[in-house]
CSV table of C-alpha atoms in Angstrom, one decimal:
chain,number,residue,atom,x,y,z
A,1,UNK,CA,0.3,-26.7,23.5
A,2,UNK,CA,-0.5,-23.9,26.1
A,3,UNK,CA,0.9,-21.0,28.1
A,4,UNK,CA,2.4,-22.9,30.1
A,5,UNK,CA,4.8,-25.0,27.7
A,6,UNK,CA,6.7,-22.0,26.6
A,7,UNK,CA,6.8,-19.7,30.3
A,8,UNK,CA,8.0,-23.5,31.8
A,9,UNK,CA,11.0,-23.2,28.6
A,10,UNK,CA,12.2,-19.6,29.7
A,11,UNK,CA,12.3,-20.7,33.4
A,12,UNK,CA,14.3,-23.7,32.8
A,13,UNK,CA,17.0,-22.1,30.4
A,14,UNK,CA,15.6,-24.5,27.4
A,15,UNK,CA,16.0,-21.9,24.8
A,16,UNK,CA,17.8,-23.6,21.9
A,17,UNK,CA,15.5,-22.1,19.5
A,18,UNK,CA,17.3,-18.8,20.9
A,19,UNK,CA,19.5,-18.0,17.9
A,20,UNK,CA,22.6,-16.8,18.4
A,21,UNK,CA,23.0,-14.0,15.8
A,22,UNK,CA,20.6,-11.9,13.5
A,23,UNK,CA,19.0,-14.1,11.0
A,24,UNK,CA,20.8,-13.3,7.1
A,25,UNK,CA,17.7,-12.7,4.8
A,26,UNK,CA,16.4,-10.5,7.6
A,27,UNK,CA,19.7,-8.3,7.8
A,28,UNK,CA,19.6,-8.8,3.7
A,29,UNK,CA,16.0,-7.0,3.5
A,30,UNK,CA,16.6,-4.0,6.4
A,31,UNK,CA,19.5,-3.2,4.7
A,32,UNK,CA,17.6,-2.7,1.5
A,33,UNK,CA,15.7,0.1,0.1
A,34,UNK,CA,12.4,-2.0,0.8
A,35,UNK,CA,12.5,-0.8,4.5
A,36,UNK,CA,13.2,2.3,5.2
A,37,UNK,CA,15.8,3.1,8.7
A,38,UNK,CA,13.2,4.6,11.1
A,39,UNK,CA,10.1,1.8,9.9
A,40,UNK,CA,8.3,0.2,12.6
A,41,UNK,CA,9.1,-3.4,12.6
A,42,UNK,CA,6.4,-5.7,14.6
A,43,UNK,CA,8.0,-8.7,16.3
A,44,UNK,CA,5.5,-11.3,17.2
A,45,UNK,CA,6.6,-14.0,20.4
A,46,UNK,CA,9.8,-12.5,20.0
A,47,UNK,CA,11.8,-13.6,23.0
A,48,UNK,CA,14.7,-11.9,23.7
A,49,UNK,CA,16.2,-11.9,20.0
A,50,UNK,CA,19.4,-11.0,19.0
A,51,UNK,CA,17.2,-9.6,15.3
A,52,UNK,CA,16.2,-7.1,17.8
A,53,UNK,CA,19.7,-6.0,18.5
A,54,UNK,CA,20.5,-5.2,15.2
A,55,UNK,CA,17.5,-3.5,14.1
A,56,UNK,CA,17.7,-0.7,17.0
A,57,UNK,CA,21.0,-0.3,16.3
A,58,UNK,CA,20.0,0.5,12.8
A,59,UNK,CA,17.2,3.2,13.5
A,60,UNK,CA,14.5,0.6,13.2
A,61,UNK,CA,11.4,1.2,15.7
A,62,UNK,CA,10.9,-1.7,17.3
A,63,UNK,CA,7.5,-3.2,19.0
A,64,UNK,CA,7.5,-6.9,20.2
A,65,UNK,CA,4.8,-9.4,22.2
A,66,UNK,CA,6.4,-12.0,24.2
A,67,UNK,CA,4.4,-14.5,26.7
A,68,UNK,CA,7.6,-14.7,28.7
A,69,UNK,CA,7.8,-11.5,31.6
A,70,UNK,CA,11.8,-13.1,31.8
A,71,UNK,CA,12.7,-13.8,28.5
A,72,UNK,CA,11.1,-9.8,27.9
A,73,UNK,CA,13.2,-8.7,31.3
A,74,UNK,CA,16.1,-10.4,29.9
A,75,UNK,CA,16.2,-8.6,26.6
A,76,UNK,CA,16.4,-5.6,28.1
A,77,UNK,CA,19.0,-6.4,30.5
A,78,UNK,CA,20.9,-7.7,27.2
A,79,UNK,CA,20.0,-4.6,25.6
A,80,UNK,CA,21.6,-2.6,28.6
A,81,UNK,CA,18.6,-0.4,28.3
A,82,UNK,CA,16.6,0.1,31.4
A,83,UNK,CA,12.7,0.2,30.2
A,84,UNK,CA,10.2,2.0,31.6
A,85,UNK,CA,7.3,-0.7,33.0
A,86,UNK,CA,3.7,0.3,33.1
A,87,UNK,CA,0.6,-1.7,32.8
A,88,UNK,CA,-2.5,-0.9,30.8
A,89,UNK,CA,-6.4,-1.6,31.9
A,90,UNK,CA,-6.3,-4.9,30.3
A,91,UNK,CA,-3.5,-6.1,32.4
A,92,UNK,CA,-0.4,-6.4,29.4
A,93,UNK,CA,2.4,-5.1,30.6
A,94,UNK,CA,4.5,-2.7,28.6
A,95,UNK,CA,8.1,-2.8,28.7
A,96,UNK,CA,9.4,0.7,26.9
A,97,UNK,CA,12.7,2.2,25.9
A,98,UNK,CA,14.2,4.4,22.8
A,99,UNK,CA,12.6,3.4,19.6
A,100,UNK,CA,11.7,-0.1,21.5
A,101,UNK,CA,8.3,-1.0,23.2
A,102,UNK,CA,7.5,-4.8,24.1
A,103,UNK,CA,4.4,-6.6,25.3
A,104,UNK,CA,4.8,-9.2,28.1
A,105,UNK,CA,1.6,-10.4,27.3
A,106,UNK,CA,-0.6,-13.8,24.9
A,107,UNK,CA,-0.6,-12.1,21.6
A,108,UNK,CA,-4.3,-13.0,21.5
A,109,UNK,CA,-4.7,-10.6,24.5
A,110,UNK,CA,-3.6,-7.4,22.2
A,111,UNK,CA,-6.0,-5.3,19.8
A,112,UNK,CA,-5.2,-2.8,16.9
A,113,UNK,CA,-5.9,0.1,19.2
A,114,UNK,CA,-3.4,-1.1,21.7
A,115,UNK,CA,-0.6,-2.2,19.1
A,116,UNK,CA,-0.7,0.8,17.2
A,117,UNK,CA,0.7,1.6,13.9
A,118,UNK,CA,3.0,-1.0,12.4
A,119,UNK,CA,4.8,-0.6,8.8
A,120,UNK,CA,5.9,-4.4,8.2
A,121,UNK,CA,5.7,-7.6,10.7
A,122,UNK,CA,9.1,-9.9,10.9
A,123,UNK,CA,7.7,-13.3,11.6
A,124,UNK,CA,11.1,-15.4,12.1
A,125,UNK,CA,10.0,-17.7,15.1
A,126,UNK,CA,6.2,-17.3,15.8
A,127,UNK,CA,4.5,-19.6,13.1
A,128,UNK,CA,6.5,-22.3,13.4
A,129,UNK,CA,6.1,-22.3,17.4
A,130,UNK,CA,2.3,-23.1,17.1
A,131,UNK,CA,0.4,-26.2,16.1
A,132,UNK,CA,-1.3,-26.4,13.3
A,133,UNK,CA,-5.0,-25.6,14.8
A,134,UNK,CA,-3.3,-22.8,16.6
A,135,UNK,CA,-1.5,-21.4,13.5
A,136,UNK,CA,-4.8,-20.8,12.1
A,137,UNK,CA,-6.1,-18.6,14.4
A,138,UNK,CA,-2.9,-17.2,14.8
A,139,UNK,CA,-2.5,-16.1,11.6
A,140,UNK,CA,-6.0,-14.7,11.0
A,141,UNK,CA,-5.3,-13.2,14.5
A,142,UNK,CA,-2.1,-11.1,13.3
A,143,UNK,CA,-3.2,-10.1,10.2
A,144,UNK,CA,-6.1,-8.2,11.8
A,145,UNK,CA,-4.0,-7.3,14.4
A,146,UNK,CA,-1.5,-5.5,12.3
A,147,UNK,CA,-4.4,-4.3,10.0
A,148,UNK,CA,-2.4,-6.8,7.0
A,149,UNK,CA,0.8,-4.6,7.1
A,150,UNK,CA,3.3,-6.3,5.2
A,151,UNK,CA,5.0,-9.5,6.0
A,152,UNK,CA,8.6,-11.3,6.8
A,153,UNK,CA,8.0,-14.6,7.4
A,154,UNK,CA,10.4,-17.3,8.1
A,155,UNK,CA,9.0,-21.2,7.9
A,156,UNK,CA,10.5,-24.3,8.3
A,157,UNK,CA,9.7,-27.4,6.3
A,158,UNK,CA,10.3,-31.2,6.6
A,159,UNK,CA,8.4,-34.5,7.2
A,160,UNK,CA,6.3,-33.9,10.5
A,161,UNK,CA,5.0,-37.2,10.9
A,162,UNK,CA,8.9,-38.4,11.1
A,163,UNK,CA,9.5,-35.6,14.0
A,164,UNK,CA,7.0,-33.5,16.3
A,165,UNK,CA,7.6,-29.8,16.7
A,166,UNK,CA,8.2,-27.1,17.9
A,167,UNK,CA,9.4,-26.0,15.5
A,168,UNK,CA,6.3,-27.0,13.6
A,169,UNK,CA,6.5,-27.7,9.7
A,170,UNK,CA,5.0,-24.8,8.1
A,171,UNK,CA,4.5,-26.1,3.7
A,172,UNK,CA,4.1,-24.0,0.8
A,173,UNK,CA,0.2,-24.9,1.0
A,174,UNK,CA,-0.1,-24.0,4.5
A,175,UNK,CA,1.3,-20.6,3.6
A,176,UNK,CA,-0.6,-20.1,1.0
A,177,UNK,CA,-3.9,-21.2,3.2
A,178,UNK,CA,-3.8,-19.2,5.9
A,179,UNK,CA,-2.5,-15.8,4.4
A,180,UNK,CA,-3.4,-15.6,0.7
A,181,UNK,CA,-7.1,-14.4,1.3
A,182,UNK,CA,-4.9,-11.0,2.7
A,183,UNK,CA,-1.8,-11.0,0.9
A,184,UNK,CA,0.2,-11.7,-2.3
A,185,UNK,CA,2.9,-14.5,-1.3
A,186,UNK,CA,6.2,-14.8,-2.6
A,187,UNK,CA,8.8,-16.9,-1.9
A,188,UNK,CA,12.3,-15.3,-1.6
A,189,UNK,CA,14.7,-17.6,-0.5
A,190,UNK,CA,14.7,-21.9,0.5
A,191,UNK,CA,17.4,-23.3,1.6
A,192,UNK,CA,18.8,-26.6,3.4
A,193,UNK,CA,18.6,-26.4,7.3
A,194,UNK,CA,22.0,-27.2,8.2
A,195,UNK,CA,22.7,-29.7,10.5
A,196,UNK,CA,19.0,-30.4,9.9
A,197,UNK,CA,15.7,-29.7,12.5
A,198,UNK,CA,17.0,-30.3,16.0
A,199,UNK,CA,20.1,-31.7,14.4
A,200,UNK,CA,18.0,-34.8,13.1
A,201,UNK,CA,15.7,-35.1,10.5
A,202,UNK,CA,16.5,-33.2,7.0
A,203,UNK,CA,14.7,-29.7,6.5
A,204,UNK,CA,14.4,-26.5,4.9
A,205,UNK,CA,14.1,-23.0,6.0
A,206,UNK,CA,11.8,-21.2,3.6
A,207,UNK,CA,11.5,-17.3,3.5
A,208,UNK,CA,8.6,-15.6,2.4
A,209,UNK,CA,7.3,-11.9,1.7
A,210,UNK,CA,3.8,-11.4,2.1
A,211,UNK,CA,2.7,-8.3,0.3
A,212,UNK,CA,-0.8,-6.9,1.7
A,213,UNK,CA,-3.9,-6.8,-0.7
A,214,UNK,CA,-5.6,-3.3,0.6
A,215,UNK,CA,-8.6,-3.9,2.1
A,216,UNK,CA,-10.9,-3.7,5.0
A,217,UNK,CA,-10.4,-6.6,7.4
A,218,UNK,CA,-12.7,-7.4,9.7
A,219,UNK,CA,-11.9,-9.9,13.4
């Protein structure tokens, strides 16, 4: 699954794994005391989602990477904030506004340097958009990336062989593979999928909170 799969989906209008309102555990956990108003929430292939919305209009800083140059020009529009475009050596371009900056750029194209300082990374639709191989590197990718800040991460689960993603079945072990060299894992919430994974076959969301073992990581 390339570049092209998803930047072919925004063009087209196939967005039906564009939710249409903030996801509940994430409002359930910025509302807590766990993160702070004014924290710096890292949104990784975040489209134009409406979990961006109600951050910002909660004091949250926001900074997102999103493949799509519309889906990212369309957020903004929906935001009815008008951003502030530049474009770094490397190419990426940044889309900037109050307490807001997103990357129209391959997530794999960003470094640490040019991220910057993140408090806590709210994975709801990243993971589960990639193919296994690519969900590796993906994750390895990310935690370096965010230098292992703290996790929200939102997985789905049922029988892949009986129904091909995206979204991508993300287990218990695969969790627990790709994250637990960096991170204690715990699981918060798992629940039926109503209506079940593209309204077919039976699923669960899972929702987990990765909780970053200090240490030096290295690419």
């Amino acid at each position: 699954m390339d570049a092209q799969f998803w930047l072919a989906k925004w063009k087209r209008n196939e967005i039906g794994f564009h939710a249409l309102h903030a996801h509940p555990t994430m409002v359930a956990y910025f509302s807590g005391p766990c993160a702070p108003q004014g924290a710096c929430v890292f949104v990784p292939l975040c489209g134009k989602s409406l979990d961006i919305h109600w951050l910002l209009k909660r004091n949250y800083r926001v900074i997102g990477v999103e493949l799509s140059r519309l889906a990212v020009e369309q957020l903004f529009v929906e935001l009815d904030i008008h951003p502030a475009i530049s474009c770094l050596p490397s190419g990426v371009v940044v889309f900037e506004g109050p307490n807001i900056r997103i990357f129209a750029a391959d997530i794999f194209s960003l470094t640490p340097d040019v991220l910057g300082s993140v408090d806590i990374v709210y994975d709801r639709a990243a993971l589960v958009a990639l193919p296994p191989q690519m969900a590796a590197l993906y994750a390895h990718h990310l935690t370096y990336l965010t230098k292992s800040a703290d996790q929200l991460l939102v997985c789905v689960e049922y029988d892949q062989e009986r129904l091909s993603g995206p979204p991508f079945a993300v287990m218990a072990q695969d969790v627990e593979r790709y994250y637990a060299q960096d991170y204690t894992i715990a699981s918060i919430e798992h629940f039926p999928v109503a209506n079940g994974i593209k309204g077919r076959e039976p699923g669960y969301e899972h929702i987990w909170f990765l909780h970053a073992q200090k240490r030096e990581f290295k690419k």
